[in-house]
mmCIF file of N, CA and C in Angstrom:
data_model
loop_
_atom_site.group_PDB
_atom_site.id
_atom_site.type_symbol
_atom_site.label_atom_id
_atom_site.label_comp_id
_atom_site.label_asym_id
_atom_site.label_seq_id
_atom_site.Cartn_x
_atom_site.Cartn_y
_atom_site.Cartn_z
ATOM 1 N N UNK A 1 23.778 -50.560 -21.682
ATOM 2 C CA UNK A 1 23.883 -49.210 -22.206
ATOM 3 C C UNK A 1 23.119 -49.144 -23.536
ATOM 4 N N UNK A 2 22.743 -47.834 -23.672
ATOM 5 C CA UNK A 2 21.959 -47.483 -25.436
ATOM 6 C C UNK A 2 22.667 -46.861 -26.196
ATOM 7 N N UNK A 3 22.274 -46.441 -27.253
ATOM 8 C CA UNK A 3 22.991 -45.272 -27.814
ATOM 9 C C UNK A 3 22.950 -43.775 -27.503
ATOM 10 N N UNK A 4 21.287 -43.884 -27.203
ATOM 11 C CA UNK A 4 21.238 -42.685 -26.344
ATOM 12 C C UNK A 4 22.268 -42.257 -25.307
ATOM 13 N N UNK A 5 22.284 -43.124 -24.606
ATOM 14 C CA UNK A 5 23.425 -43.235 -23.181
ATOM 15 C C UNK A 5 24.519 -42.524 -23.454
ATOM 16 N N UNK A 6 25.254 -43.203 -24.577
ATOM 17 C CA UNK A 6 26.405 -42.970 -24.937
ATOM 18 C C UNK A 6 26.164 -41.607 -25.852
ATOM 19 N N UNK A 7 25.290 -41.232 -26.077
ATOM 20 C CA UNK A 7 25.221 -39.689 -27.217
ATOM 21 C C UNK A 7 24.886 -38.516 -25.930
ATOM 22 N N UNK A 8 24.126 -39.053 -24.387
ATOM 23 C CA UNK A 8 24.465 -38.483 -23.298
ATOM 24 C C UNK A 8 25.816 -38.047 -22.684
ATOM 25 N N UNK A 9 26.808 -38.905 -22.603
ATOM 26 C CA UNK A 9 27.562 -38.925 -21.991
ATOM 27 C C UNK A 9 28.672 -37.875 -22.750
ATOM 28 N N UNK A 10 28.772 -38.275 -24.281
ATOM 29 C CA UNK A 10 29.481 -37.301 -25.016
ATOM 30 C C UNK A 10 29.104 -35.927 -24.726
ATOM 31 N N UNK A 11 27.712 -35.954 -24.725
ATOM 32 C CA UNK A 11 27.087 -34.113 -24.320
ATOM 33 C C UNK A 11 27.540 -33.532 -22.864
ATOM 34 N N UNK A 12 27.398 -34.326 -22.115
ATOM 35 C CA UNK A 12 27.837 -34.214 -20.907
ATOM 36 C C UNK A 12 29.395 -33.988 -20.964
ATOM 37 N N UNK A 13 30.408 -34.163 -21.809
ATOM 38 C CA UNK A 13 31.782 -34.569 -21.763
ATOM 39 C C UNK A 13 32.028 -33.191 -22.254
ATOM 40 N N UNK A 14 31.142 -33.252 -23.618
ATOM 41 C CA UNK A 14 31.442 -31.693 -24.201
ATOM 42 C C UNK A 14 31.380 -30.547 -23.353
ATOM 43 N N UNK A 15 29.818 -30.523 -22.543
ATOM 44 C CA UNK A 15 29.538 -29.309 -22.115
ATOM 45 C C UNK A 15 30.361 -29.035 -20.745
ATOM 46 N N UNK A 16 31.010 -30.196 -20.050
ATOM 47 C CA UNK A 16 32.510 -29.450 -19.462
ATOM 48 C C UNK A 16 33.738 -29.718 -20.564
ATOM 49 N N UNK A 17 34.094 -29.384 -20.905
ATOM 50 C CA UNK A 17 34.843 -29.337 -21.962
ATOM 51 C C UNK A 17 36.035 -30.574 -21.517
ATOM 52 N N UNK A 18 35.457 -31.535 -21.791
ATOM 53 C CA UNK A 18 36.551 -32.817 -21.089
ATOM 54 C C UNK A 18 36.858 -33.520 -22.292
ATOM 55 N N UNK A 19 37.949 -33.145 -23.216
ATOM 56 C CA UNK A 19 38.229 -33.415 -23.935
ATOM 57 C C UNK A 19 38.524 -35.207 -24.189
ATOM 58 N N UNK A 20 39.066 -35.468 -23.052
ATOM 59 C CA UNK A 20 39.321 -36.823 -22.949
ATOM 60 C C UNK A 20 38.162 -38.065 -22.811
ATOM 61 N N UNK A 21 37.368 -37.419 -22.273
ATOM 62 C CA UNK A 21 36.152 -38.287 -21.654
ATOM 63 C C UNK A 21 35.978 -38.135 -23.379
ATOM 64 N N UNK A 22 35.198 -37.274 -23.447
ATOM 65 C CA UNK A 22 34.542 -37.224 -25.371
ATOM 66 C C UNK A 22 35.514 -37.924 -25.979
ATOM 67 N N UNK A 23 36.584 -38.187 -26.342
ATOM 68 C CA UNK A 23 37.500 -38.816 -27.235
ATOM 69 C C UNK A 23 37.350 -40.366 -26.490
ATOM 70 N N UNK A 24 37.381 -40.691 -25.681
ATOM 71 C CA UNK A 24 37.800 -41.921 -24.724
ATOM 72 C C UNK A 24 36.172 -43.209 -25.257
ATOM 73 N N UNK A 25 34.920 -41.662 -25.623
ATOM 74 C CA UNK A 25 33.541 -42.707 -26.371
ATOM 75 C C UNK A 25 33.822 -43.310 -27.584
ATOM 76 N N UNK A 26 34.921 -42.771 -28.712
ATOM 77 C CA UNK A 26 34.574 -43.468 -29.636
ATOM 78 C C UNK A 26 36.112 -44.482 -29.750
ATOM 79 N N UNK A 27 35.718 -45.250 -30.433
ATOM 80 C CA UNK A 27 36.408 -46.750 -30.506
ATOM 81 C C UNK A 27 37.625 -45.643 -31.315
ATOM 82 N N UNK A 28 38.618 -46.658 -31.127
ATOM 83 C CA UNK A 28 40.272 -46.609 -32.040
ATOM 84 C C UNK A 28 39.861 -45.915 -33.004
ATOM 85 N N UNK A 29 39.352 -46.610 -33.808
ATOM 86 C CA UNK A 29 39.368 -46.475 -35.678
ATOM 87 C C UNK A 29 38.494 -46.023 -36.102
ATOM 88 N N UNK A 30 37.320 -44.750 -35.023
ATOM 89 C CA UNK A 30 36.391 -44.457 -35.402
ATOM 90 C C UNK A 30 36.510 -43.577 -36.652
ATOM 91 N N UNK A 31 35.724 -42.842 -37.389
ATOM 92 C CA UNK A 31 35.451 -41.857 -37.946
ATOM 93 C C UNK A 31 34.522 -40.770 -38.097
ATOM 94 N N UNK A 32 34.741 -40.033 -38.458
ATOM 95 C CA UNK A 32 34.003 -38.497 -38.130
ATOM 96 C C UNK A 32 34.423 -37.845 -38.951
ATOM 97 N N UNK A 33 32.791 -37.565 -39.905
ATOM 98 C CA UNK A 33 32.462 -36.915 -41.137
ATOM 99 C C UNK A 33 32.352 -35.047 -40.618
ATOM 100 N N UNK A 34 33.162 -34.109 -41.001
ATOM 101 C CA UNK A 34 32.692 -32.544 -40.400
ATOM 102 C C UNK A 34 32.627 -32.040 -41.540
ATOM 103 N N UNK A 35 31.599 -30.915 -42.090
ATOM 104 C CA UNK A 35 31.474 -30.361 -42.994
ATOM 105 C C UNK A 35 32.906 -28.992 -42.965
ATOM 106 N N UNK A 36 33.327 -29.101 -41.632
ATOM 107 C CA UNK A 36 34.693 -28.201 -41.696
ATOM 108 C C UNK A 36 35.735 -28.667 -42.764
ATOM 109 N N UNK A 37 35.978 -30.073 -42.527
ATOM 110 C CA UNK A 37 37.512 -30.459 -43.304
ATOM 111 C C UNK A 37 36.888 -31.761 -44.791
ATOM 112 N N UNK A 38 37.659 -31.187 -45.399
ATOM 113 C CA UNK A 38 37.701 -32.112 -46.561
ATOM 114 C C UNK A 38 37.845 -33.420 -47.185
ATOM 115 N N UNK A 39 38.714 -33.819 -45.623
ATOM 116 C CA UNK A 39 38.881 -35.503 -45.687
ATOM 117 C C UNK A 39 38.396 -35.849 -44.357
ATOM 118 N N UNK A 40 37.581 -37.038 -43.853
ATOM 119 C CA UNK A 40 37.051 -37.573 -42.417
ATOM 120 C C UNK A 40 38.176 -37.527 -41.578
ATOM 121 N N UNK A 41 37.974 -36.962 -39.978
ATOM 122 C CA UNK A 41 38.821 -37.441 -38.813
ATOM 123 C C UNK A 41 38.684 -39.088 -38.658
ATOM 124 N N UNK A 42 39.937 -39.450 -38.829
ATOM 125 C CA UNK A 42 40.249 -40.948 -38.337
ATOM 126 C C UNK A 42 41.312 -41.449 -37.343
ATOM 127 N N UNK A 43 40.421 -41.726 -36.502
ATOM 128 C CA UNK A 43 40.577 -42.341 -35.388
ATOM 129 C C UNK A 43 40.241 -41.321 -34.076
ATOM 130 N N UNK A 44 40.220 -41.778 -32.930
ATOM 131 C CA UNK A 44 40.301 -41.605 -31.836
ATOM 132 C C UNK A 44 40.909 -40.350 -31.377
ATOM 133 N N UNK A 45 41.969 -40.368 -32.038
ATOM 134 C CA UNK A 45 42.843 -39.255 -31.359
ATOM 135 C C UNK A 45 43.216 -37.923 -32.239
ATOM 136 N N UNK A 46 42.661 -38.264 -33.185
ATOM 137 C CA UNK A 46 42.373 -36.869 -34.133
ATOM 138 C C UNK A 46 40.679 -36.172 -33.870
ATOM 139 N N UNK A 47 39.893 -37.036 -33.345
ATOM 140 C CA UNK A 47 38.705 -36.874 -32.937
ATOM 141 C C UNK A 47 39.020 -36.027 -31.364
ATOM 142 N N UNK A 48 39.573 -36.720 -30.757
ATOM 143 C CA UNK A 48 40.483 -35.706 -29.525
ATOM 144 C C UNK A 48 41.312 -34.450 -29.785
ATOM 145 N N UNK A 49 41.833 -34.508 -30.468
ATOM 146 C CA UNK A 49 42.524 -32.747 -30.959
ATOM 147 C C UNK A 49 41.845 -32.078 -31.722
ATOM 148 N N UNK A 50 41.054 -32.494 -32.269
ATOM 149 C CA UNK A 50 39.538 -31.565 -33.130
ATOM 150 C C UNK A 50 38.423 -31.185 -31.794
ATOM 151 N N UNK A 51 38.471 -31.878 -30.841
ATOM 152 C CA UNK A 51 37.645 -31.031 -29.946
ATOM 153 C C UNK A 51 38.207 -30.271 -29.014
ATOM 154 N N UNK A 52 39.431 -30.805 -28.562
ATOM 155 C CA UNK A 52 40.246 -29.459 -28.123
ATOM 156 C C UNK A 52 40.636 -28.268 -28.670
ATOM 157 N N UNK A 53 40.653 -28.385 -29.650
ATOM 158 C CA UNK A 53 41.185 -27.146 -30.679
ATOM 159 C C UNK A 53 39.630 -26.459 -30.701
ATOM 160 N N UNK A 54 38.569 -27.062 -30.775
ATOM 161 C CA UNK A 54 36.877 -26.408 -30.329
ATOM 162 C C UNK A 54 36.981 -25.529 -29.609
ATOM 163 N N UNK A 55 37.361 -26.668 -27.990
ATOM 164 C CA UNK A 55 37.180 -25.900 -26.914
ATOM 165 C C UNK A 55 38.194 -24.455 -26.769
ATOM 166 N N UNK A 56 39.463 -25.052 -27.338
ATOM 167 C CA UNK A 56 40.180 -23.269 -26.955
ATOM 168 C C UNK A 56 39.891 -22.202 -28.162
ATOM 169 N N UNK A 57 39.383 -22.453 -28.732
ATOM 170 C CA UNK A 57 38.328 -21.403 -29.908
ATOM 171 C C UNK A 57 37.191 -20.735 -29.411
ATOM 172 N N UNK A 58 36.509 -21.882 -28.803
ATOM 173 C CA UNK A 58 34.885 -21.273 -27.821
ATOM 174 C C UNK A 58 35.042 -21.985 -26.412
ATOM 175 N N UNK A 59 35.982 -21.606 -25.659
ATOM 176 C CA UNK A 59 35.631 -21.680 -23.911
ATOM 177 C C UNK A 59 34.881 -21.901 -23.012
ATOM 178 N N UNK A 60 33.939 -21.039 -24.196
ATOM 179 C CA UNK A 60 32.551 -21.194 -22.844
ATOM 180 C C UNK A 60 31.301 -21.868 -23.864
ATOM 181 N N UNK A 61 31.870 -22.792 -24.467
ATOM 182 C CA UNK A 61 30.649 -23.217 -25.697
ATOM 183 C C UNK A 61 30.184 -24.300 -24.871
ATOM 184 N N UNK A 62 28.975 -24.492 -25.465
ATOM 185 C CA UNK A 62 28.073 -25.275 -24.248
ATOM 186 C C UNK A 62 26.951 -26.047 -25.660
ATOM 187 N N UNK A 63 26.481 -26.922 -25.232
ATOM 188 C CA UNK A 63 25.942 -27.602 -26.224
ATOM 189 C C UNK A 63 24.272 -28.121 -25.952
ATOM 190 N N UNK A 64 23.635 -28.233 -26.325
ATOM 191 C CA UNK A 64 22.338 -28.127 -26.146
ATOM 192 C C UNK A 64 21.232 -29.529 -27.196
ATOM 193 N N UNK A 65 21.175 -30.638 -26.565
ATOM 194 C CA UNK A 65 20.069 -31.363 -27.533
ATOM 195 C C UNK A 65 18.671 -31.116 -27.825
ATOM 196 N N UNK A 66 18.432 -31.027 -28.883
ATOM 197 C CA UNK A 66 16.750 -30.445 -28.952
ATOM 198 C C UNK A 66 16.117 -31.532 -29.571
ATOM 199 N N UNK A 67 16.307 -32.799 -30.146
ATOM 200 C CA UNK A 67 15.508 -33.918 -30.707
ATOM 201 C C UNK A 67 16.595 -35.364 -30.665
ATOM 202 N N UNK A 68 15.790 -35.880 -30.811
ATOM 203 C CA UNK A 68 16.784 -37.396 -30.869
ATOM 204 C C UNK A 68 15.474 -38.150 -31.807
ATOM 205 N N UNK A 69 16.360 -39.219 -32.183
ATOM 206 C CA UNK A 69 16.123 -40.457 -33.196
ATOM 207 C C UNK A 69 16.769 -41.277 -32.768
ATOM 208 N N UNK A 70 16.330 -42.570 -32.486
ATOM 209 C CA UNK A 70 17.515 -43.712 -32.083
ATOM 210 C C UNK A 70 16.980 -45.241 -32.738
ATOM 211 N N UNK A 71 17.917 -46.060 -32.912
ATOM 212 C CA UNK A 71 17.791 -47.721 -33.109
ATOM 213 C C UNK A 71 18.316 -48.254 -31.969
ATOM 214 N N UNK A 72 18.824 -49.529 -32.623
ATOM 215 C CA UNK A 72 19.479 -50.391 -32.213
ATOM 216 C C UNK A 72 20.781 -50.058 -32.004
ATOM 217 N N UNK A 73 21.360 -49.453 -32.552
ATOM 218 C CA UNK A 73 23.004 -48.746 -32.712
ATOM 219 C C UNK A 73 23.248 -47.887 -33.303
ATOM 220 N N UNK A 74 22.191 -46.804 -33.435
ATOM 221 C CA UNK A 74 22.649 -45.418 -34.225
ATOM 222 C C UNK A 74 21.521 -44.392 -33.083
ATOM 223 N N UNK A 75 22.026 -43.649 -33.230
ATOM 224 C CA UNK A 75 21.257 -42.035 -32.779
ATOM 225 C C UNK A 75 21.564 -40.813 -33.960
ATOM 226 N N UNK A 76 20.259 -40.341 -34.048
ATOM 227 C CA UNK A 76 20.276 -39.264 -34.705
ATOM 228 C C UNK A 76 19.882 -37.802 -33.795
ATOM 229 N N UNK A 77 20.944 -36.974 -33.634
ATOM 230 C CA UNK A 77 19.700 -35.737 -32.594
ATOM 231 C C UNK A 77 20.542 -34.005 -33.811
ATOM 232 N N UNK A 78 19.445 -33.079 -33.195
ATOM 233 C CA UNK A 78 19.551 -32.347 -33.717
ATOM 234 C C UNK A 78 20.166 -31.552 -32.565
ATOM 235 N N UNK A 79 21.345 -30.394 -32.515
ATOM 236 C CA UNK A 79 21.735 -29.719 -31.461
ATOM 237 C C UNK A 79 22.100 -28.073 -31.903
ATOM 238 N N UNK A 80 22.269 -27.776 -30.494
ATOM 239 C CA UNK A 80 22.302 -26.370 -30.750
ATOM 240 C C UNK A 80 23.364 -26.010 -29.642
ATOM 241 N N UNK A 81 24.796 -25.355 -30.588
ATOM 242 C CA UNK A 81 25.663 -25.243 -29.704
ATOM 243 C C UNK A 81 25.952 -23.691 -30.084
ATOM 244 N N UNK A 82 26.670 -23.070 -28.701
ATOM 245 C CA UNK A 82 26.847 -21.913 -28.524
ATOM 246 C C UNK A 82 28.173 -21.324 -28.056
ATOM 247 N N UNK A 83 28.654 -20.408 -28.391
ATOM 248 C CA UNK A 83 29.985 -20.026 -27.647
ATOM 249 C C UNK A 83 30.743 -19.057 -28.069
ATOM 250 N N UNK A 84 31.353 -17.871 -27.335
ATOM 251 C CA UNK A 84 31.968 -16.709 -27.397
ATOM 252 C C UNK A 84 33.310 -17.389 -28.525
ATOM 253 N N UNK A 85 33.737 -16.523 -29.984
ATOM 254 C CA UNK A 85 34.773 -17.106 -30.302
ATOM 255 C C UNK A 85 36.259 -16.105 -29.632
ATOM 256 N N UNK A 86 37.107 -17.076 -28.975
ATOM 257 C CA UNK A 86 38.507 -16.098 -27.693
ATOM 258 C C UNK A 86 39.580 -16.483 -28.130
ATOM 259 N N UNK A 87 39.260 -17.826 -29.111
ATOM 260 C CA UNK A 87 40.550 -18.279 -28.765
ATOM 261 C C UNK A 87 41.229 -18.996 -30.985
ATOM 262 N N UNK A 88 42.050 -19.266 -30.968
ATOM 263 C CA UNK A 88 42.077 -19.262 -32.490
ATOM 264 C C UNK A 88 41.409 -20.408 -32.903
ATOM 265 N N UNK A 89 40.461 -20.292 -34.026
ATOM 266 C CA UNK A 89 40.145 -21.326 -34.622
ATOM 267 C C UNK A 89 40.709 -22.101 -36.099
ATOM 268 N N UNK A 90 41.078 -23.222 -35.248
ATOM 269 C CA UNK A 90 41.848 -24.083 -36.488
ATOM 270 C C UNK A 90 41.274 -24.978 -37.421
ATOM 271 N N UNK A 91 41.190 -24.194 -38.802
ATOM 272 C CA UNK A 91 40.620 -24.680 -39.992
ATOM 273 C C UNK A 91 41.659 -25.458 -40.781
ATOM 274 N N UNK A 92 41.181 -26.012 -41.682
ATOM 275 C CA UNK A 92 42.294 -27.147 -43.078
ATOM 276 C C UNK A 92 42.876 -25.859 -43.430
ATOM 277 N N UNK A 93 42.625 -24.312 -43.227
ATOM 278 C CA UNK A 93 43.651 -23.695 -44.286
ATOM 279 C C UNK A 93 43.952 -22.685 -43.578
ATOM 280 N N UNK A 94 44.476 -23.111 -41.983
ATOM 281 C CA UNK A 94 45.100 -22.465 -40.979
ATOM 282 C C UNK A 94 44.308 -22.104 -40.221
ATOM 283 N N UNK A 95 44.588 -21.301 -39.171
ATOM 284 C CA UNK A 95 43.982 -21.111 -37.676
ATOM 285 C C UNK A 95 43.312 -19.628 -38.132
ATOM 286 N N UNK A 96 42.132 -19.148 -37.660
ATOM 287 C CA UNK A 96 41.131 -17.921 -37.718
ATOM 288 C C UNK A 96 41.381 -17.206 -36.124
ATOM 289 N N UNK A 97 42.154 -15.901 -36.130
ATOM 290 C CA UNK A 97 42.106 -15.733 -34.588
ATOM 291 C C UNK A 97 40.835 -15.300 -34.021
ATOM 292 N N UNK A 98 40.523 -15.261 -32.939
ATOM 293 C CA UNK A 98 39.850 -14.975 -32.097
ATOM 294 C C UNK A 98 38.662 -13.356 -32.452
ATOM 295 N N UNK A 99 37.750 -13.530 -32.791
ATOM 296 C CA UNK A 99 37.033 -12.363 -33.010
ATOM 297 C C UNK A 99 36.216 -12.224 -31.682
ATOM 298 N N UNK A 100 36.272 -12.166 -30.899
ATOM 299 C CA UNK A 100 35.279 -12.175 -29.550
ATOM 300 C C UNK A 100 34.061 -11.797 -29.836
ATOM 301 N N UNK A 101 33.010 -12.681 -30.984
ATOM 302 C CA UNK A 101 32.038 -12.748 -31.211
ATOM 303 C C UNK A 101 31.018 -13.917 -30.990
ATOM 304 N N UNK A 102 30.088 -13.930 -30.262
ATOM 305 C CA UNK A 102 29.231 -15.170 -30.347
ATOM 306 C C UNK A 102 28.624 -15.867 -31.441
ATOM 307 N N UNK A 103 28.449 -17.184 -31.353
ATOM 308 C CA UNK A 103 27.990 -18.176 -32.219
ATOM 309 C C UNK A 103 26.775 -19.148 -31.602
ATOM 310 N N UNK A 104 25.989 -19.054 -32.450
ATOM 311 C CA UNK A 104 24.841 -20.381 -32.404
ATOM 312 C C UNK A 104 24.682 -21.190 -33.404
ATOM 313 N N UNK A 105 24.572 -22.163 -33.339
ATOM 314 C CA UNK A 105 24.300 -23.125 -34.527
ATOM 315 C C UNK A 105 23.655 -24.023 -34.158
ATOM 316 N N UNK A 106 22.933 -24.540 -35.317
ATOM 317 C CA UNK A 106 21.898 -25.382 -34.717
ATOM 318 C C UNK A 106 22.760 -26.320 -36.256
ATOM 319 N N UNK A 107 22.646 -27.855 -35.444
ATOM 320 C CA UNK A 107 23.413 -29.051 -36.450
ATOM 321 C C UNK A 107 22.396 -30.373 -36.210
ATOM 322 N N UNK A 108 22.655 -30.999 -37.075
ATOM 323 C CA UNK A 108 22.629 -32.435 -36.591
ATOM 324 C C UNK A 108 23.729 -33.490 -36.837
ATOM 325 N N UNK A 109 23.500 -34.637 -35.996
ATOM 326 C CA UNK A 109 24.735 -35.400 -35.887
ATOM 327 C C UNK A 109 23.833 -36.994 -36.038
ATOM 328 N N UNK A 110 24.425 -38.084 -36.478
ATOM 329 C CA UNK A 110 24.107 -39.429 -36.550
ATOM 330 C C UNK A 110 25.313 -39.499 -36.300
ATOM 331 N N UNK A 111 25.234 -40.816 -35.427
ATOM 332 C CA UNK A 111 26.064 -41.281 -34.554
ATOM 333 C C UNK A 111 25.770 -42.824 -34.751
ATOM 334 N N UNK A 112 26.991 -43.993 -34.661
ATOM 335 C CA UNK A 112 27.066 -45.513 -35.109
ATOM 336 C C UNK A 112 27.464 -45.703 -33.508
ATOM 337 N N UNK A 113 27.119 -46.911 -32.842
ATOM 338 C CA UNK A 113 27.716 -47.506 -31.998
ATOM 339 C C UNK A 113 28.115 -48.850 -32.508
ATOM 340 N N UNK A 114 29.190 -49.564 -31.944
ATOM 341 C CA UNK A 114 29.926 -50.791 -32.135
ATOM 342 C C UNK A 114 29.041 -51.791 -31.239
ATOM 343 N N UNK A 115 28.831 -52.764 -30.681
ATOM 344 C CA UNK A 115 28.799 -53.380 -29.520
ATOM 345 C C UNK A 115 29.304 -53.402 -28.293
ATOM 346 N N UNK A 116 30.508 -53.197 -28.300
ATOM 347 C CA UNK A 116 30.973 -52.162 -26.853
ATOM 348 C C UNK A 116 30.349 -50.368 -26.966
ATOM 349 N N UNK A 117 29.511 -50.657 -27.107
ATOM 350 C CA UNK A 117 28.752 -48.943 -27.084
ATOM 351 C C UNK A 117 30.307 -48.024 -27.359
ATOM 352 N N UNK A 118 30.813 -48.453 -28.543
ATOM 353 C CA UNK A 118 32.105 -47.369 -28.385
ATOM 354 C C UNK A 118 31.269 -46.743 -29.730
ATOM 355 N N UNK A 119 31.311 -45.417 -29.967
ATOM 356 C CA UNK A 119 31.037 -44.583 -31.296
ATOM 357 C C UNK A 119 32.274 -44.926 -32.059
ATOM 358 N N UNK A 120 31.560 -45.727 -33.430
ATOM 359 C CA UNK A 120 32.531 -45.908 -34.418
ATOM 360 C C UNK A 120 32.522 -44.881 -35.517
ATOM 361 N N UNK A 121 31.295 -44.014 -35.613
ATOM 362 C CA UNK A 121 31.017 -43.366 -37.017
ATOM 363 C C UNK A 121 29.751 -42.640 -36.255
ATOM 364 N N UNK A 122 30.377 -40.895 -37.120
ATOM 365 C CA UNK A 122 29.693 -39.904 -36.624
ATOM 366 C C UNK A 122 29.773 -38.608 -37.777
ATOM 367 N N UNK A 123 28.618 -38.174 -38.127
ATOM 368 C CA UNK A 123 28.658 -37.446 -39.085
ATOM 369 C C UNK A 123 27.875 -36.496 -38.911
ATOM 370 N N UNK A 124 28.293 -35.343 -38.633
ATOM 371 C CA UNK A 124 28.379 -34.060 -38.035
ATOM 372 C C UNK A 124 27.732 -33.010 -39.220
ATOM 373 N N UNK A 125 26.521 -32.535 -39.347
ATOM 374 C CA UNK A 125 25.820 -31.161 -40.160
ATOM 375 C C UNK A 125 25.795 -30.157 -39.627
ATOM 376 N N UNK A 126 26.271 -29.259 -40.126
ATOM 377 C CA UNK A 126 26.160 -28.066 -40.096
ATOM 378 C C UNK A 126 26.005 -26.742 -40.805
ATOM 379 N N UNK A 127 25.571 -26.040 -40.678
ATOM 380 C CA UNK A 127 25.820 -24.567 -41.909
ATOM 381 C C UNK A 127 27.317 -23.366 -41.281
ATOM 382 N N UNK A 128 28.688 -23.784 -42.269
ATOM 383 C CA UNK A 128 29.735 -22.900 -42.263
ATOM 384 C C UNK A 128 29.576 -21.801 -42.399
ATOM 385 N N UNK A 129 28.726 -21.359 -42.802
ATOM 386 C CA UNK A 129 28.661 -20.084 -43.923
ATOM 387 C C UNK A 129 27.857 -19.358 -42.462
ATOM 388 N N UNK A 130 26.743 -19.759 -41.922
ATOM 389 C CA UNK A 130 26.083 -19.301 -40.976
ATOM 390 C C UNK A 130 27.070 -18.482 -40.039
ATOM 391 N N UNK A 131 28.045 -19.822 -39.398
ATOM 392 C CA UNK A 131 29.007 -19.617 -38.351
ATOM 393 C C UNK A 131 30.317 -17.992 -38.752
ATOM 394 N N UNK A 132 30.522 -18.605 -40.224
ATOM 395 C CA UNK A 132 31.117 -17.669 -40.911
ATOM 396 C C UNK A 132 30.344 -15.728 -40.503
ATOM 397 N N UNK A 133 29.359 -16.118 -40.896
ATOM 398 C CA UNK A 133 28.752 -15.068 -40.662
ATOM 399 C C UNK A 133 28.684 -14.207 -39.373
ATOM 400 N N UNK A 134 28.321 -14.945 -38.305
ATOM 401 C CA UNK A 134 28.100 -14.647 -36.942
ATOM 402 C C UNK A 134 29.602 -13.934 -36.453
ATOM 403 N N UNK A 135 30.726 -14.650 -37.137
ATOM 404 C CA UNK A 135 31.716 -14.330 -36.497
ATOM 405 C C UNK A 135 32.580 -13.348 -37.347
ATOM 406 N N UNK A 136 32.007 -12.828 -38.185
ATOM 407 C CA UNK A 136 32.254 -11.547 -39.019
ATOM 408 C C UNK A 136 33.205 -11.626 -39.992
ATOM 409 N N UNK A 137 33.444 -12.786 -40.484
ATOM 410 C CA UNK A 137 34.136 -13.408 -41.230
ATOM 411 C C UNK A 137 33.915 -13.757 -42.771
ATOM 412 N N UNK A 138 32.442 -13.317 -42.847
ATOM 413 C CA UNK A 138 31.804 -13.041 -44.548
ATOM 414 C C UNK A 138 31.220 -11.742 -44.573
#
């Protein structure tokens, strides 16, 4: 396996919204840097309820790679994800309900693999303020 592989398979996991498969890539004790929250998701299973709480916010969000960068054990790609907001979105300073407005964002992500190709470390860019915007919220 590459890193690519494994930065496939997450996209693939996301864009059916399989919460488990996506959580199940990165190792135990991974971490995950989001410009959403103030302190890193740690571990596994907070990395799993941060993308479920995604998916019932944007339903039909679908995710899109437009570049990659890769080594030996890191990937860098740039993406562009999309999705009606239906459902509440849960921020560090409570949940945002549902504005049934669309969103695009274009991010990038670097991504660490371990030696068991498990994602240990993932650090997620984005523009808030953008998203903020789209969804009528500034």
């Amino acid at each position: 396996m590459t890193p690519q592989e494994v930065v496939r398979k997450a996209m693939e996991a996301f864009n059916q919204h399989d919460a488990e498969t996506y959580a199940s890539l990165y190792a135990a004790n991974a971490v995950a840097h989001d410009p959403q929250y103030f302190e890193p998701l740690r571990g596994r299973e907070s990395i799993r309820k941060d993308i479920e709480d995604f998916f019932l916010a944007f339903p039909d969000v679908q995710a899109k790679i437009i570049s990659t960068i890769h080594s030996a054990d890191s990937v860098a790609f740039e993406v562009e994800v999309s999705g009606t907001h239906k459902g509440p979105l849960v921020t560090p300073n409570g949940s945002i309900p549902a504005t049934n407005r669309p969103m695009t964002m274009l991010g990038g992500r670097f991504i660490r693999v371990d030696s068991q190709w498990a994602i240990t470390e993932c650090n997620r860019y984005f523009d808030m303020a953008v998203i903020a915007q789209q969804l009528g919220l500034s």
